[in-house]
Short mmCIF file of C-alpha atoms in Angstrom, two decimals:
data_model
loop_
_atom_site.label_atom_id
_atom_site.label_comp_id
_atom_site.label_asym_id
_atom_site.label_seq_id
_atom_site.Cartn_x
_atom_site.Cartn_y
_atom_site.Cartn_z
CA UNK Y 1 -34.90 20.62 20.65
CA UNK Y 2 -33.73 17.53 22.09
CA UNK Y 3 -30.58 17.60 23.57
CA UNK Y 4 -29.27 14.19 21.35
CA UNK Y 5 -30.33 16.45 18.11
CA UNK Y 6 -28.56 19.72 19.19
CA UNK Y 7 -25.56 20.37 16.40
CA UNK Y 8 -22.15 20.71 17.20
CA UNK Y 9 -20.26 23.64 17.28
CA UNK Y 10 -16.85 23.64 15.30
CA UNK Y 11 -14.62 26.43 14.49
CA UNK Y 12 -11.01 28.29 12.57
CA UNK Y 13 -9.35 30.96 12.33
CA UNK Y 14 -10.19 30.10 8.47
CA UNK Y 15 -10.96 27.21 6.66
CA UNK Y 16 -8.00 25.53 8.10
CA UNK Y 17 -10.61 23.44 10.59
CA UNK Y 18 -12.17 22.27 7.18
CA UNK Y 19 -9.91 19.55 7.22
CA UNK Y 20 -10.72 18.37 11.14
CA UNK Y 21 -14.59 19.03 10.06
CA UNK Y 22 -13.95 16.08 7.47
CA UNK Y 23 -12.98 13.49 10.22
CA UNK Y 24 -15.61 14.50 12.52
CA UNK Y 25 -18.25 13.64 9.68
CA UNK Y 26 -16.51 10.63 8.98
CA UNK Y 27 -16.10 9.54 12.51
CA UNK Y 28 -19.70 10.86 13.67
CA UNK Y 29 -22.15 10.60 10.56
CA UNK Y 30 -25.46 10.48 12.19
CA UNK Y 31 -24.29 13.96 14.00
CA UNK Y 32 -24.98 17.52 12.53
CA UNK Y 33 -22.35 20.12 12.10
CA UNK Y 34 -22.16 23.79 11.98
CA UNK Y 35 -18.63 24.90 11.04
CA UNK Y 36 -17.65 28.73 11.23
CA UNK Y 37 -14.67 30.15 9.46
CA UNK Y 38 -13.68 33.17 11.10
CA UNK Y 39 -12.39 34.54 7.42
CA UNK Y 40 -12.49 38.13 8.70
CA UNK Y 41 -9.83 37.95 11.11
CA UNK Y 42 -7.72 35.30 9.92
CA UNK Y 43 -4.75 34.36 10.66
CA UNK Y 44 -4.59 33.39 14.18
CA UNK Y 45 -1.44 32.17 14.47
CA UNK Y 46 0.34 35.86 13.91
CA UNK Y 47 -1.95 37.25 16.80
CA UNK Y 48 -1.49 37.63 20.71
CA UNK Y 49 -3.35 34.91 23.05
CA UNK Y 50 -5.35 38.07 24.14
CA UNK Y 51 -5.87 38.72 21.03
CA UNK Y 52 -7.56 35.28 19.67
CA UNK Y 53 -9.08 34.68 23.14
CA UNK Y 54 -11.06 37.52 22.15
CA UNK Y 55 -11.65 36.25 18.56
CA UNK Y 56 -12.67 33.25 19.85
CA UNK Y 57 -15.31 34.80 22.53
CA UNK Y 58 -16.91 35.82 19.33
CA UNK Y 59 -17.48 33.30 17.36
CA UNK Y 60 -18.31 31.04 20.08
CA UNK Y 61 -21.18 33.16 21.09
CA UNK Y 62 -22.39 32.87 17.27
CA UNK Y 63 -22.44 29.56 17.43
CA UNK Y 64 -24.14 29.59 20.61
CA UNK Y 65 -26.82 31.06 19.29
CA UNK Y 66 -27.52 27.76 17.47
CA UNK Y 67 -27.98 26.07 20.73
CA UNK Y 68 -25.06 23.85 20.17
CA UNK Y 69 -24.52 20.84 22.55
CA UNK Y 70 -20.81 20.92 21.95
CA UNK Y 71 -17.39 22.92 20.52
CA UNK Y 72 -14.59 21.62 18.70
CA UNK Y 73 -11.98 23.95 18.41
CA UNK Y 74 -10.18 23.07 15.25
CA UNK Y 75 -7.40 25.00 15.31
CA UNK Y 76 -4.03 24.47 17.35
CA UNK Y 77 -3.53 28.15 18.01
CA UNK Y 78 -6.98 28.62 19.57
CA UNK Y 79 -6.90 25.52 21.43
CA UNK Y 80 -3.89 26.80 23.16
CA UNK Y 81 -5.11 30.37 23.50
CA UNK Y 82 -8.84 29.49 24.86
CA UNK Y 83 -9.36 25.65 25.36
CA UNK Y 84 -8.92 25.87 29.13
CA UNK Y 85 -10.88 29.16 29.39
CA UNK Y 86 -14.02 28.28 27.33
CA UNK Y 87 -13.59 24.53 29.62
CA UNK Y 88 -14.01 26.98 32.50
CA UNK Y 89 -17.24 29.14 31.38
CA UNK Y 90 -18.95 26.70 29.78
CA UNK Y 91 -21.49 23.90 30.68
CA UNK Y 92 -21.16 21.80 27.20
CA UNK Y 93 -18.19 19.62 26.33
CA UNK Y 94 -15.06 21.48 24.31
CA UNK Y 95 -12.77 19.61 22.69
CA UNK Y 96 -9.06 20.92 20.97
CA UNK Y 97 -6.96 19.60 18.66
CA UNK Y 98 -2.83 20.13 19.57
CA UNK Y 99 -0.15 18.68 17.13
CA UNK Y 100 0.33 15.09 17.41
CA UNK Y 101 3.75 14.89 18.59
CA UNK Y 102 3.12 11.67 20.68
CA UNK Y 103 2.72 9.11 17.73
CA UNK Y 104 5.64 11.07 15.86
CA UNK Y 105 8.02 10.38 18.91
CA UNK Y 106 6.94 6.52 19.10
CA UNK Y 107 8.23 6.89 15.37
CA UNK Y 108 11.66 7.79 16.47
CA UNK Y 109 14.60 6.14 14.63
CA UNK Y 110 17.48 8.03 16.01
CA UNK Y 111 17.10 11.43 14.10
CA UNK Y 112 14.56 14.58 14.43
CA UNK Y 113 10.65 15.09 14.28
CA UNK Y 114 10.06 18.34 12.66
CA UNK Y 115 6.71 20.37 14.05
CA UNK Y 116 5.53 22.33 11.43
CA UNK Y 117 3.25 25.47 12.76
CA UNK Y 118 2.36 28.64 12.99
CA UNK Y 119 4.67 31.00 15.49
CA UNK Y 120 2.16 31.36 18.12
CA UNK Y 121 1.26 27.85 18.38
CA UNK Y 122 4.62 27.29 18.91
CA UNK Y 123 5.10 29.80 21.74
CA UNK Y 124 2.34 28.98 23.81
CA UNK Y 125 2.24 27.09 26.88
CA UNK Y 126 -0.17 23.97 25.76
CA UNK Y 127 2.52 23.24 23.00
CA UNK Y 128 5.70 24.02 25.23
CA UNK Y 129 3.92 21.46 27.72
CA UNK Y 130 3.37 18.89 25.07
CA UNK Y 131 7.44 19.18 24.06
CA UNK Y 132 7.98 18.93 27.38
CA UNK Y 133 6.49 15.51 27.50
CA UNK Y 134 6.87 14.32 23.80
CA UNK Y 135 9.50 16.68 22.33
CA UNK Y 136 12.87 15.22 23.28
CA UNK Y 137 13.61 14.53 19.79
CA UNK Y 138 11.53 17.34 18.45
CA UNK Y 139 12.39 20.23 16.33
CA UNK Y 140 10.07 23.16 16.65
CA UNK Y 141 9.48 24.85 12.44
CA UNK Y 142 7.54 27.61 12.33
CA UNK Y 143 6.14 28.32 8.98
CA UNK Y 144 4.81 31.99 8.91
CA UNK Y 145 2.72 32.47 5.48
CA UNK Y 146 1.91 28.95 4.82
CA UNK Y 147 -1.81 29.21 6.06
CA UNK Y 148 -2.55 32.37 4.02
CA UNK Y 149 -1.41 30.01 0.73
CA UNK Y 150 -3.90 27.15 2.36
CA UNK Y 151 -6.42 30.22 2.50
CA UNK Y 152 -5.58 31.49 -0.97
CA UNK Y 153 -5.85 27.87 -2.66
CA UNK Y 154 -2.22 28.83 -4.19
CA UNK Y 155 -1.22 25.56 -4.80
CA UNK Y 156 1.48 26.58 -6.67
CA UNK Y 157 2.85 28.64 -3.72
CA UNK Y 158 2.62 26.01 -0.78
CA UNK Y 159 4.39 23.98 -3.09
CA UNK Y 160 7.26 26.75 -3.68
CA UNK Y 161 7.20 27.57 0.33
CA UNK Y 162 7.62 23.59 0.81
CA UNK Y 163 10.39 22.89 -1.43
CA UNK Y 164 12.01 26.08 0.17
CA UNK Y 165 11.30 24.84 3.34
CA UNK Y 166 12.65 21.22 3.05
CA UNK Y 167 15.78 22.54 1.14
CA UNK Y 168 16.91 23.52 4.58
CA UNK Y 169 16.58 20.41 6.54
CA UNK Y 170 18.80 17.27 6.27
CA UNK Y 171 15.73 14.96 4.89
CA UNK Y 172 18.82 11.95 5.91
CA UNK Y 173 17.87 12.77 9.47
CA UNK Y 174 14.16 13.34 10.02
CA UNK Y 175 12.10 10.32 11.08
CA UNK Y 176 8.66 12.65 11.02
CA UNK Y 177 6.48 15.56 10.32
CA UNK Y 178 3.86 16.74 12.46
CA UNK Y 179 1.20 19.27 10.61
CA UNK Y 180 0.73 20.94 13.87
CA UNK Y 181 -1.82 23.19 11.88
CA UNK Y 182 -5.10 22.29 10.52
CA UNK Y 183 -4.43 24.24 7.40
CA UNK Y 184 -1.42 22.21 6.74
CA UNK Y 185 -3.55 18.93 6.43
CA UNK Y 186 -4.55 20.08 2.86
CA UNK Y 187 -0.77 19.70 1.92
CA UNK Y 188 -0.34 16.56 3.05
CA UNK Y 189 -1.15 14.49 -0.71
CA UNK Y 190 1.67 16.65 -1.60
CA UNK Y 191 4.17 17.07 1.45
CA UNK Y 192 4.01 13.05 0.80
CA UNK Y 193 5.28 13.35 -2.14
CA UNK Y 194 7.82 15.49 -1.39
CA UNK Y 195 9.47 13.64 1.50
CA UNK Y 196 10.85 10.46 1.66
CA UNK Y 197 8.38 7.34 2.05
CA UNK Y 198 10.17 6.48 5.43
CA UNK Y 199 9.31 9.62 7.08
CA UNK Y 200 5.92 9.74 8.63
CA UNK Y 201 3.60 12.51 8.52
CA UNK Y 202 1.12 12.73 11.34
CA UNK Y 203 -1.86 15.30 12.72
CA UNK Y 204 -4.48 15.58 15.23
CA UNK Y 205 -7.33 15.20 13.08
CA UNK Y 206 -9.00 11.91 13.59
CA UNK Y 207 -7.57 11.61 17.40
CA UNK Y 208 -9.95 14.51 17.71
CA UNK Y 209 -12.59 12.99 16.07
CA UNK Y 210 -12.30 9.98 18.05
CA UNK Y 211 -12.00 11.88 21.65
CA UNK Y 212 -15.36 14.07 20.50
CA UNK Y 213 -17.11 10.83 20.10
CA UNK Y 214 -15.83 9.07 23.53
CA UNK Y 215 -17.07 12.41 25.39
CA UNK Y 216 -20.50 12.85 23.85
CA UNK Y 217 -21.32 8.79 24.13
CA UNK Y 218 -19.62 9.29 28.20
CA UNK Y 219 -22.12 12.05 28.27
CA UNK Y 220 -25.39 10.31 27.16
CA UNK Y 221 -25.05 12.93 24.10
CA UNK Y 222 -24.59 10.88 21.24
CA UNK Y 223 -27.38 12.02 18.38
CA UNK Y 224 -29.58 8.59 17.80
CA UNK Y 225 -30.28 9.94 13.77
CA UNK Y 226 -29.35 8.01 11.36
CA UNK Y 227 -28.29 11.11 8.97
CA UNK Y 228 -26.17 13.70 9.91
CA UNK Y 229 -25.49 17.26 8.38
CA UNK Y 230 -23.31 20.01 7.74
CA UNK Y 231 -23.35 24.55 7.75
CA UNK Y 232 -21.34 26.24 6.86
CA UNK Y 233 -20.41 29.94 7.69
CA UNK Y 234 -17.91 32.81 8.15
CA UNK Y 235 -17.50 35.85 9.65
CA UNK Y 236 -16.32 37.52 6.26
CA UNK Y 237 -18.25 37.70 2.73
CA UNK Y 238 -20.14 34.76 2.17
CA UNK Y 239 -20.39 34.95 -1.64
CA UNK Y 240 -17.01 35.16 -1.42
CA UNK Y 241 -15.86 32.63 1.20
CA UNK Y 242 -18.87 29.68 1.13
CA UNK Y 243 -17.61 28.08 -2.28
CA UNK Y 244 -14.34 27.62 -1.64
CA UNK Y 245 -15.14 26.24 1.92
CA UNK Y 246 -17.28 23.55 -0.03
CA UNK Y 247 -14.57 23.00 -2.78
CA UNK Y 248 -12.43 22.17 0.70
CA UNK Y 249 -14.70 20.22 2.02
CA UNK Y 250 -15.00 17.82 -0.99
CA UNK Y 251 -10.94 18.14 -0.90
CA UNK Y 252 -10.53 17.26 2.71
CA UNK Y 253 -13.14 14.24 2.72
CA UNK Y 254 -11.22 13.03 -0.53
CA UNK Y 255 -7.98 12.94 1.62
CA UNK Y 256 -6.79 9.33 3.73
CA UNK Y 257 -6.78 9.68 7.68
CA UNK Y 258 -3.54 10.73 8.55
CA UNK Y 259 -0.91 7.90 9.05
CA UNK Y 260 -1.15 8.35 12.71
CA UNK Y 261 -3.10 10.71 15.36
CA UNK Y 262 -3.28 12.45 18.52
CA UNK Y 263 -6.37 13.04 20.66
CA UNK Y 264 -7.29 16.31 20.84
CA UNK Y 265 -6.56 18.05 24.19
#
């Protein structure tokens, strides 16, 4: 197959990466797509970094089998566990997504950014790096649980988690949100509604999108079709697990491009 034509490679924990999957189409239409959803050994974020870079060795060599001309890691814990590793072993381009605490901090009015995601994200050395050049005003939240309701489709219990979660915080002195998870994304319609219209809410999504497409067209790698395409597939039961990652689809290409963005890393 010619190299232009090859599909790209793009991959969760879950269905989390759903969301990023959305501004990839929109950003690169004429491109074709196969997403995996690693449903069988979700969540990430609860695991070890030896634990998801061996995950992630997994799935990537599924994909591989597809003879895939690129990888987008859509997921913030596995870009931090195994961006730089897979960067190292292998000869097409990877791309990551990492929460987009630069455009949050340009936001800053005087009070706190709140970085909503999962523990491990938060412990690992990509995102402690990115505080360490972006987080002077940031405030680290982990949300344990919250995926598994993105997972679940329990609409009714993200929205209980939230208003738990925001009941904490003094709303008076938070200038912005970061969804530092792609899973989060699908709560943004209503985290906006929940938080005060001053308060930005930002995520990596389309920066990714955006850095994908500067690689591939610095690459000669750009597909010259003029329609693109999308499979779909998971590690776990397919009967099971392929309709609601289509309902999500629909869901995430329904949602606006996040207020503001960060390229993934």
């Amino acid at each position: 197959m010619e190299e232009k034509r090859k599909p790209i490679g793009v991959f969760d924990s879950g269905v989390g990466g759903i969301s990023t999957l959305a501004a990839l189409m929109r950003e690169l239409p004429g491109e074709r797509f196969l997403y995996l959803g690693d449903m069988a050994h979700a969540p990430y974020g609860t695991k070890t970094t030896e634990e998801v870079q061996q995950l992630v060795r997994q799935v990537v060599a599924r994909l591989e089998e597809r003879e895939i001309k690129a990888l987008v890691i859509a997921c913030n814990t596995a870009t931090g566990a195994a961006a730089a590793m897979l960067r190292a072993e292998k000869p097409y381009p990877v791309i990551g997504i990492e929460p987009a605490l630069k455009p949050a901090e340009e936001h800053w009015q005087g009070g706190q950014i709140r970085v909503m995601a999962t523990p491990l994200t938060l412990r690992q050395e990509k995102f402690l790096s990115l505080m360490e050049r972006f987080g002077a005003h940031a405030v680290p939240q982990p949300c344990p649980g919250l995926m598994e309701l993105v997972e679940r489709e329990d609409e009714k219990g993200a929205a209980e988690y939230l208003e738990n979660l925001f009941r904490g915080w003094d709303l008076a002195r938070v200038d912005a949100v970061v969804l530092g998870c792609t899973h989060y994304v699908f709560l943004r319609p209503l985290i906006r509604r929940m938080l005060p219209d001053r308060i930005r809410i930002t995520d990596g999504n389309a920066g990714t999108a955006r850095q994908l497409r500067r690689v591939l067209r610095e690459r000669g790698m750009l597909s010259d079709g003029q329609e693109g395409s999308v499979e779909m597939d998971t590690t776990g039961d397919p009967e099971r697990d392929l309709p609601v990652m289509r309902r999500l689809l629909e869901r995430a290409r329904a949602i606006p491009a996040g207020e503001d963005e960060a390229a993934g890393g």
